[in-house]
Amino acid sequence: MLMAVLRRLWQTVFVLFGISALVFTVFFATPGADPTARIAGKNASPQTMQKVRQEYGFDRPLPVQYAIMMKKLFITQDLASYADRGELVVPEITRAAPVTVSLVCGAAVIWVVLSIAMGTLAAALKGSWIDRTLMMLGLIGISIPVFWLGQVANLITQNRYHDTWLFSWVPALGYVPLTQNPWGWFKALVIPWVVLAVLFIGVYSRVLRADLVALSGEDFIRTARAKGLSPARILIRHGLRTAMVTFVSLFGMDFAQLVGGGALLTEVVFGLPGVGRLTYQALTNLDLPLIMATVMYSAVFVVLANAAVDMIYLLLDPRVRDAR
């Protein structure tokens, strides 16, 4: 198992290197495009253009340019946005990341708990009205666009019914840091958590229910029944553990994608200054250094989450462990 872990870590390092090289090539080594003008921004003075060209080594070979860019991004962390008055991009992402992580972690707790409960209950009562109702609710959750649901939530809690006893506690749109006011942090995020989690509750509960139903005919489930184990124990201890392999795979990739900026719509609707909203602003302003930094930030999270999922596979499924 140790060799499998080390092999996966090496693959992770190799993939991150490949992604960084690809991102650099797309943004700064495209034939016919001047990266100096892209970074300096529109209507930049000749002095600014010369400063950018020397600072980033654009008058030197591509490998040197790549090394300078990665050094500025990951080591010295002084990659600057000339489109934003020379603001350093790494501190910007560092300030935005806790907002996104807070949003995604809270939503993840909600969708994991509810989807496991709904999927397991639906599988246990397969074919009943409870099963059909839960799966119908899941389908409705999948079908509702997150930005529409967020706007409806704001209309109800921030406008029409804000003065009622039910929603008078809801604060204005925005983010409150956890370290400054934990209760304010919770109140500011609880509705965005629910809105973001609705889609994933529907997806995960339906996937888990389908896996549990499919596993009910497997040999190890029939063997457990022959031993006289109770249906609840068979479902939870044997079926659920095996079905969680698919669940964990979906969760790892979705969580990483959301933390990497995939929660953009939720952040914009609720006025949360997270990574997704920062990326949107960078794309609007054509802020090349900030765009590259946010893309790399997202890629690192996705690759590391994929590696973490592989490690969890080794614990959940002995067949994967033995194959490695």
CSV table of C-alpha atoms in Angstrom, one decimal:
chain,number,residue,atom,x,y,z
A,1,MET,CA,0.0,0.0,0.0
A,2,LEU,CA,2.9,2.4,0.7
A,3,MET,CA,4.2,1.9,-2.8
A,4,ALA,CA,0.7,2.7,-4.2
A,5,VAL,CA,0.6,5.9,-2.2
A,6,LEU,CA,4.1,7.0,-3.3
A,7,ARG,CA,3.3,6.2,-6.9
A,8,ARG,CA,0.1,8.3,-6.7
A,9,LEU,CA,2.0,11.2,-5.2
A,10,TRP,CA,4.6,11.1,-8.0
A,11,GLN,CA,1.8,11.0,-10.6
A,12,THR,CA,0.3,14.1,-8.9
A,13,VAL,CA,3.5,16.0,-9.1
A,14,PHE,CA,3.9,15.1,-12.8
A,15,VAL,CA,0.3,16.1,-13.6
A,16,LEU,CA,0.7,19.5,-11.8
A,17,PHE,CA,3.8,20.2,-13.8
A,18,GLY,CA,2.0,19.3,-17.0
A,19,ILE,CA,-0.9,21.6,-16.2
A,20,SER,CA,1.4,24.5,-15.3
A,21,ALA,CA,3.3,24.1,-18.5
A,22,LEU,CA,0.0,24.0,-20.5
A,23,VAL,CA,-1.5,27.0,-18.8
A,24,PHE,CA,1.7,29.0,-19.4
A,25,THR,CA,1.8,28.0,-23.0
A,26,VAL,CA,-1.9,29.0,-23.6
A,27,PHE,CA,-1.6,32.3,-21.9
A,28,PHE,CA,2.0,33.5,-22.7
A,29,ALA,CA,3.5,31.4,-25.5
A,30,THR,CA,0.7,31.6,-28.1
A,31,PRO,CA,2.3,32.4,-31.5
A,32,GLY,CA,1.4,35.9,-32.9
A,33,ALA,CA,0.4,37.3,-29.5
A,34,ASP,CA,2.5,39.6,-27.3
A,35,PRO,CA,2.3,38.6,-23.6
A,36,THR,CA,3.8,41.9,-22.6
A,37,ALA,CA,0.9,43.8,-24.0
A,38,ARG,CA,-1.6,41.4,-22.4
A,39,ILE,CA,-0.1,41.8,-18.9
A,40,ALA,CA,0.6,45.6,-19.2
A,41,GLY,CA,-3.1,46.1,-20.1
A,42,LYS,CA,-4.7,48.5,-22.5
A,43,ASN,CA,-3.1,51.8,-23.4
A,44,ALA,CA,0.0,51.0,-21.4
A,45,SER,CA,3.0,53.4,-21.7
A,46,PRO,CA,6.2,52.3,-23.3
A,47,GLN,CA,7.9,52.5,-19.9
A,48,THR,CA,5.4,50.0,-18.5
A,49,MET,CA,5.8,47.7,-21.5
A,50,GLN,CA,9.6,47.7,-21.0
A,51,LYS,CA,9.3,47.1,-17.3
A,52,VAL,CA,6.9,44.1,-17.8
A,53,ARG,CA,9.2,42.6,-20.6
A,54,GLN,CA,12.2,42.7,-18.3
A,55,GLU,CA,10.4,41.6,-15.2
A,56,TYR,CA,8.9,38.5,-16.8
A,57,GLY,CA,11.8,37.8,-19.1
A,58,PHE,CA,9.8,37.9,-22.3
A,59,ASP,CA,13.0,38.8,-24.1
A,60,ARG,CA,14.5,35.5,-23.1
A,61,PRO,CA,13.9,31.8,-24.1
A,62,LEU,CA,10.5,30.2,-23.3
A,63,PRO,CA,11.9,27.8,-20.6
A,64,VAL,CA,13.3,30.8,-18.8
A,65,GLN,CA,10.0,32.7,-19.0
A,66,TYR,CA,8.2,29.6,-17.6
A,67,ALA,CA,10.6,29.4,-14.7
A,68,ILE,CA,10.2,33.1,-13.9
A,69,MET,CA,6.4,32.8,-14.1
A,70,MET,CA,6.3,29.8,-11.8
A,71,LYS,CA,8.7,31.4,-9.4
A,72,LYS,CA,6.6,34.5,-9.2
A,73,LEU,CA,3.4,32.5,-8.7
A,74,PHE,CA,4.5,29.8,-6.2
A,75,ILE,CA,7.8,30.9,-4.6
A,76,THR,CA,8.2,34.7,-4.3
A,77,GLN,CA,4.4,35.2,-4.8
A,78,ASP,CA,4.9,38.6,-6.3
A,79,LEU,CA,3.0,38.1,-9.6
A,80,ALA,CA,1.3,41.4,-10.1
A,81,SER,CA,-1.8,42.6,-11.9
A,82,TYR,CA,-1.0,45.7,-13.9
A,83,ALA,CA,-4.7,45.9,-14.9
A,84,ASP,CA,-5.5,46.4,-11.1
A,85,ARG,CA,-2.9,49.0,-10.3
A,86,GLY,CA,-0.1,46.5,-9.6
A,87,GLU,CA,-2.1,44.5,-7.1
A,88,LEU,CA,-0.4,41.2,-6.2
A,89,VAL,CA,-2.6,38.3,-7.4
A,90,VAL,CA,-1.6,35.7,-4.8
A,91,PRO,CA,-2.8,37.7,-1.8
A,92,GLU,CA,-6.0,38.4,-3.7
A,93,ILE,CA,-6.6,34.7,-4.1
A,94,THR,CA,-5.5,34.1,-0.5
A,95,ARG,CA,-8.2,36.6,0.7
A,96,ALA,CA,-10.9,35.1,-1.5
A,97,ALA,CA,-10.1,31.4,-0.8
A,98,PRO,CA,-11.5,31.3,2.8
A,99,VAL,CA,-14.8,32.6,1.5
A,100,THR,CA,-15.1,29.9,-1.1
A,101,VAL,CA,-13.9,27.2,1.2
A,102,SER,CA,-16.5,28.3,3.9
A,103,LEU,CA,-19.3,28.2,1.3
A,104,VAL,CA,-18.4,24.9,-0.2
A,105,CYS,CA,-17.6,23.1,3.1
A,106,GLY,CA,-20.9,24.1,4.6
A,107,ALA,CA,-22.8,23.1,1.5
A,108,ALA,CA,-20.9,19.8,1.3
A,109,VAL,CA,-21.9,18.8,4.9
A,110,ILE,CA,-25.6,19.4,4.0
A,111,TRP,CA,-25.6,17.6,0.7
A,112,VAL,CA,-23.5,14.6,2.0
A,113,VAL,CA,-25.7,14.0,5.0
A,114,LEU,CA,-29.1,14.5,3.2
A,115,SER,CA,-28.1,12.6,0.1
A,116,ILE,CA,-26.9,9.6,2.1
A,117,ALA,CA,-30.1,9.6,4.2
A,118,MET,CA,-32.3,10.0,1.1
A,119,GLY,CA,-30.5,7.5,-1.1
A,120,THR,CA,-30.3,4.8,1.7
A,121,LEU,CA,-33.9,5.2,2.7
A,122,ALA,CA,-35.1,5.1,-0.9
A,123,ALA,CA,-33.1,1.9,-1.6
A,124,ALA,CA,-34.4,0.3,1.6
A,125,LEU,CA,-38.0,1.1,0.6
A,126,LYS,CA,-37.5,0.4,-3.1
A,127,GLY,CA,-40.8,0.7,-5.0
A,128,SER,CA,-42.7,2.4,-2.2
A,129,TRP,CA,-44.3,5.8,-2.3
A,130,ILE,CA,-41.5,7.1,-0.1
A,131,ASP,CA,-38.9,5.9,-2.7
A,132,ARG,CA,-40.8,7.6,-5.5
A,133,THR,CA,-41.3,10.8,-3.5
A,134,LEU,CA,-37.6,11.1,-2.5
A,135,MET,CA,-36.4,10.5,-6.1
A,136,MET,CA,-38.9,13.0,-7.4
A,137,LEU,CA,-37.6,15.6,-5.0
A,138,GLY,CA,-34.1,14.8,-6.1
A,139,LEU,CA,-35.0,15.3,-9.7
A,140,ILE,CA,-36.6,18.6,-8.9
A,141,GLY,CA,-33.4,19.7,-7.1
A,142,ILE,CA,-31.3,18.7,-10.2
A,143,SER,CA,-33.6,20.7,-12.5
A,144,ILE,CA,-33.5,24.0,-10.6
A,145,PRO,CA,-30.8,26.4,-11.8
A,146,VAL,CA,-28.7,27.6,-8.8
A,147,PHE,CA,-28.8,31.2,-9.8
A,148,TRP,CA,-32.6,31.2,-10.1
A,149,LEU,CA,-33.0,29.5,-6.7
A,150,GLY,CA,-30.5,32.0,-5.2
A,151,GLN,CA,-32.5,34.9,-6.6
A,152,VAL,CA,-35.7,33.5,-5.2
A,153,ALA,CA,-34.1,33.0,-1.8
A,154,ASN,CA,-32.9,36.6,-1.8
A,155,LEU,CA,-36.3,37.9,-2.9
A,156,ILE,CA,-37.9,36.0,0.0
A,157,THR,CA,-35.3,36.6,2.8
A,158,GLN,CA,-33.9,40.0,1.8
A,159,ASN,CA,-36.9,41.8,0.4
A,160,ARG,CA,-40.5,40.6,0.7
A,161,TYR,CA,-40.5,38.7,4.0
A,162,HIS,CA,-37.3,40.1,5.6
A,163,ASP,CA,-39.2,42.0,8.3
A,164,THR,CA,-41.2,38.9,9.4
A,165,TRP,CA,-40.1,36.9,12.4
A,166,LEU,CA,-39.1,34.0,10.2
A,167,PHE,CA,-36.4,35.9,8.2
A,168,SER,CA,-35.6,39.0,10.3
A,169,TRP,CA,-32.3,37.3,11.4
A,170,VAL,CA,-31.0,37.2,7.8
A,171,PRO,CA,-28.2,39.7,7.4
A,172,ALA,CA,-27.4,41.8,4.3
A,173,LEU,CA,-25.7,40.1,1.4
A,174,GLY,CA,-22.0,39.7,1.9
A,175,TYR,CA,-19.5,37.7,3.9
A,176,VAL,CA,-18.5,37.9,7.6
A,177,PRO,CA,-15.1,36.3,8.5
A,178,LEU,CA,-15.4,33.3,10.8
A,179,THR,CA,-12.6,34.7,13.0
A,180,GLN,CA,-14.3,38.0,13.6
A,181,ASN,CA,-17.9,36.8,14.3
A,182,PRO,CA,-18.7,33.1,14.1
A,183,TRP,CA,-22.4,33.6,14.5
A,184,GLY,CA,-22.4,36.3,11.9
A,185,TRP,CA,-20.4,34.0,9.6
A,186,PHE,CA,-23.0,31.3,10.0
A,187,LYS,CA,-26.0,33.6,9.4
A,188,ALA,CA,-24.4,35.0,6.3
A,189,LEU,CA,-23.7,31.6,4.8
A,190,VAL,CA,-26.6,29.3,5.9
A,191,ILE,CA,-28.9,30.3,3.0
A,192,PRO,CA,-26.1,30.1,0.3
A,193,TRP,CA,-25.2,26.7,1.8
A,194,VAL,CA,-28.7,25.4,1.2
A,195,VAL,CA,-29.0,26.9,-2.3
A,196,LEU,CA,-25.6,25.4,-3.4
A,197,ALA,CA,-26.4,22.0,-1.8
A,198,VAL,CA,-29.8,21.5,-3.5
A,199,LEU,CA,-28.4,20.4,-6.9
A,200,PHE,CA,-25.9,17.9,-5.3
A,201,ILE,CA,-28.5,16.4,-2.9
A,202,GLY,CA,-30.5,15.4,-6.0
A,203,VAL,CA,-27.6,14.0,-7.9
A,204,TYR,CA,-25.9,12.1,-5.1
A,205,SER,CA,-29.1,10.6,-3.6
A,206,ARG,CA,-30.2,9.2,-7.0
A,207,VAL,CA,-26.7,7.8,-7.7
A,208,LEU,CA,-26.4,6.3,-4.2
A,209,ARG,CA,-29.9,4.7,-4.5
A,210,ALA,CA,-29.1,3.2,-7.9
A,211,ASP,CA,-25.8,1.7,-6.6
A,212,LEU,CA,-27.5,0.2,-3.5
A,213,VAL,CA,-30.2,-1.3,-5.6
A,214,ALA,CA,-27.7,-2.8,-8.1
A,215,LEU,CA,-25.6,-4.2,-5.2
A,216,SER,CA,-28.6,-6.0,-3.7
A,217,GLY,CA,-28.1,-8.8,-6.2
A,218,GLU,CA,-24.3,-9.3,-5.7
A,219,ASP,CA,-22.9,-12.5,-4.2
A,220,PHE,CA,-21.6,-10.9,-1.0
A,221,ILE,CA,-25.0,-9.4,-0.3
A,222,ARG,CA,-26.7,-12.8,-0.8
A,223,THR,CA,-24.0,-14.4,1.5
A,224,ALA,CA,-24.7,-11.9,4.2
A,225,ARG,CA,-28.5,-12.7,3.9
A,226,ALA,CA,-27.7,-16.4,4.2
A,227,LYS,CA,-25.8,-15.8,7.4
A,228,GLY,CA,-29.0,-14.3,8.9
A,229,LEU,CA,-27.9,-10.7,9.2
A,230,SER,CA,-30.6,-8.1,9.5
A,231,PRO,CA,-31.6,-6.2,6.3
A,232,ALA,CA,-30.6,-2.9,8.0
A,233,ARG,CA,-27.1,-4.2,8.8
A,234,ILE,CA,-26.6,-5.7,5.4
A,235,LEU,CA,-27.7,-2.4,3.7
A,236,ILE,CA,-25.5,-0.1,5.9
A,237,ARG,CA,-22.5,-2.2,6.7
A,238,HIS,CA,-22.1,-4.1,3.4
A,239,GLY,CA,-24.0,-2.3,0.7
A,240,LEU,CA,-23.4,1.3,1.8
A,241,ARG,CA,-19.7,0.8,2.2
A,242,THR,CA,-19.3,-0.6,-1.3
A,243,ALA,CA,-21.6,2.0,-2.8
A,244,MET,CA,-19.6,4.8,-1.2
A,245,VAL,CA,-16.7,4.2,-3.7
A,246,THR,CA,-18.7,5.9,-6.4
A,247,PHE,CA,-20.1,8.5,-3.9
A,248,VAL,CA,-16.5,9.4,-2.8
A,249,SER,CA,-15.4,9.7,-6.4
A,250,LEU,CA,-18.1,12.1,-7.3
A,251,PHE,CA,-17.7,14.1,-4.1
A,252,GLY,CA,-13.9,14.5,-4.5
A,253,MET,CA,-14.2,16.0,-8.0
A,254,ASP,CA,-17.3,18.1,-7.3
A,255,PHE,CA,-15.8,19.5,-4.1
A,256,ALA,CA,-12.5,20.4,-5.8
A,257,GLN,CA,-14.3,22.0,-8.7
A,258,LEU,CA,-16.4,24.1,-6.5
A,259,VAL,CA,-13.5,25.2,-4.3
A,260,GLY,CA,-11.5,26.0,-7.4
A,261,GLY,CA,-14.1,28.5,-8.5
A,262,GLY,CA,-17.1,26.4,-9.6
A,263,ALA,CA,-19.4,28.1,-7.0
A,264,LEU,CA,-19.2,31.3,-9.2
A,265,LEU,CA,-23.0,31.7,-9.6
A,266,THR,CA,-23.7,31.3,-5.9
A,267,GLU,CA,-21.0,33.7,-5.0
A,268,VAL,CA,-22.2,36.4,-7.4
A,269,VAL,CA,-25.9,36.0,-6.4
A,270,PHE,CA,-25.1,36.3,-2.7
A,271,GLY,CA,-22.4,38.9,-3.0
A,272,LEU,CA,-19.6,36.6,-1.6
A,273,PRO,CA,-16.1,37.7,-2.5
A,274,GLY,CA,-14.8,34.2,-3.3
A,275,VAL,CA,-12.5,32.8,-5.9
A,276,GLY,CA,-15.3,32.3,-8.4
A,277,ARG,CA,-16.3,35.9,-8.3
A,278,LEU,CA,-12.6,36.9,-8.4
A,279,THR,CA,-12.2,34.8,-11.6
A,280,TYR,CA,-15.3,36.4,-13.1
A,281,GLN,CA,-13.9,39.9,-12.5
A,282,ALA,CA,-10.5,38.9,-13.9
A,283,LEU,CA,-12.2,37.6,-17.1
A,284,THR,CA,-14.2,40.8,-17.4
A,285,ASN,CA,-11.1,43.0,-17.1
A,286,LEU,CA,-8.9,40.6,-19.2
A,287,ASP,CA,-6.5,40.5,-16.2
A,288,LEU,CA,-4.1,37.9,-17.5
A,289,PRO,CA,-1.9,37.3,-14.4
A,290,LEU,CA,-5.0,36.9,-12.2
A,291,ILE,CA,-6.7,34.6,-14.7
A,292,MET,CA,-3.6,32.4,-14.9
A,293,ALA,CA,-3.3,32.3,-11.1
A,294,THR,CA,-7.0,31.4,-10.5
A,295,VAL,CA,-6.7,28.7,-13.2
A,296,MET,CA,-3.7,27.2,-11.5
A,297,TYR,CA,-5.4,27.5,-8.1
A,298,SER,CA,-8.4,25.5,-9.5
A,299,ALA,CA,-6.2,22.9,-11.2
A,300,VAL,CA,-4.2,22.3,-8.0
A,301,PHE,CA,-7.3,21.6,-6.0
A,302,VAL,CA,-8.8,19.3,-8.7
A,303,VAL,CA,-5.5,17.3,-9.0
A,304,LEU,CA,-5.0,17.0,-5.2
A,305,ALA,CA,-8.7,16.0,-4.7
A,306,ASN,CA,-8.3,13.3,-7.3
A,307,ALA,CA,-5.2,12.0,-5.5
A,308,ALA,CA,-7.1,12.1,-2.2
A,309,VAL,CA,-10.0,10.1,-3.7
A,310,ASP,CA,-7.5,7.4,-4.9
A,311,MET,CA,-6.1,7.1,-1.4
A,312,ILE,CA,-9.6,6.8,0.1
A,313,TYR,CA,-10.3,4.1,-2.5
A,314,LEU,CA,-7.5,2.0,-1.0
A,315,LEU,CA,-9.3,2.1,2.4
A,316,LEU,CA,-12.9,1.6,1.1
A,317,ASP,CA,-12.4,-1.2,-1.5
A,318,PRO,CA,-10.0,-4.0,-0.9
A,319,ARG,CA,-10.1,-5.0,-4.5
A,320,VAL,CA,-8.5,-1.7,-5.5
A,321,ARG,CA,-5.8,-2.2,-2.8
A,322,ASP,CA,-5.0,-5.7,-4.0
A,323,ALA,CA,-4.9,-4.6,-7.6
A,324,ARG,CA,-2.1,-2.0,-6.8
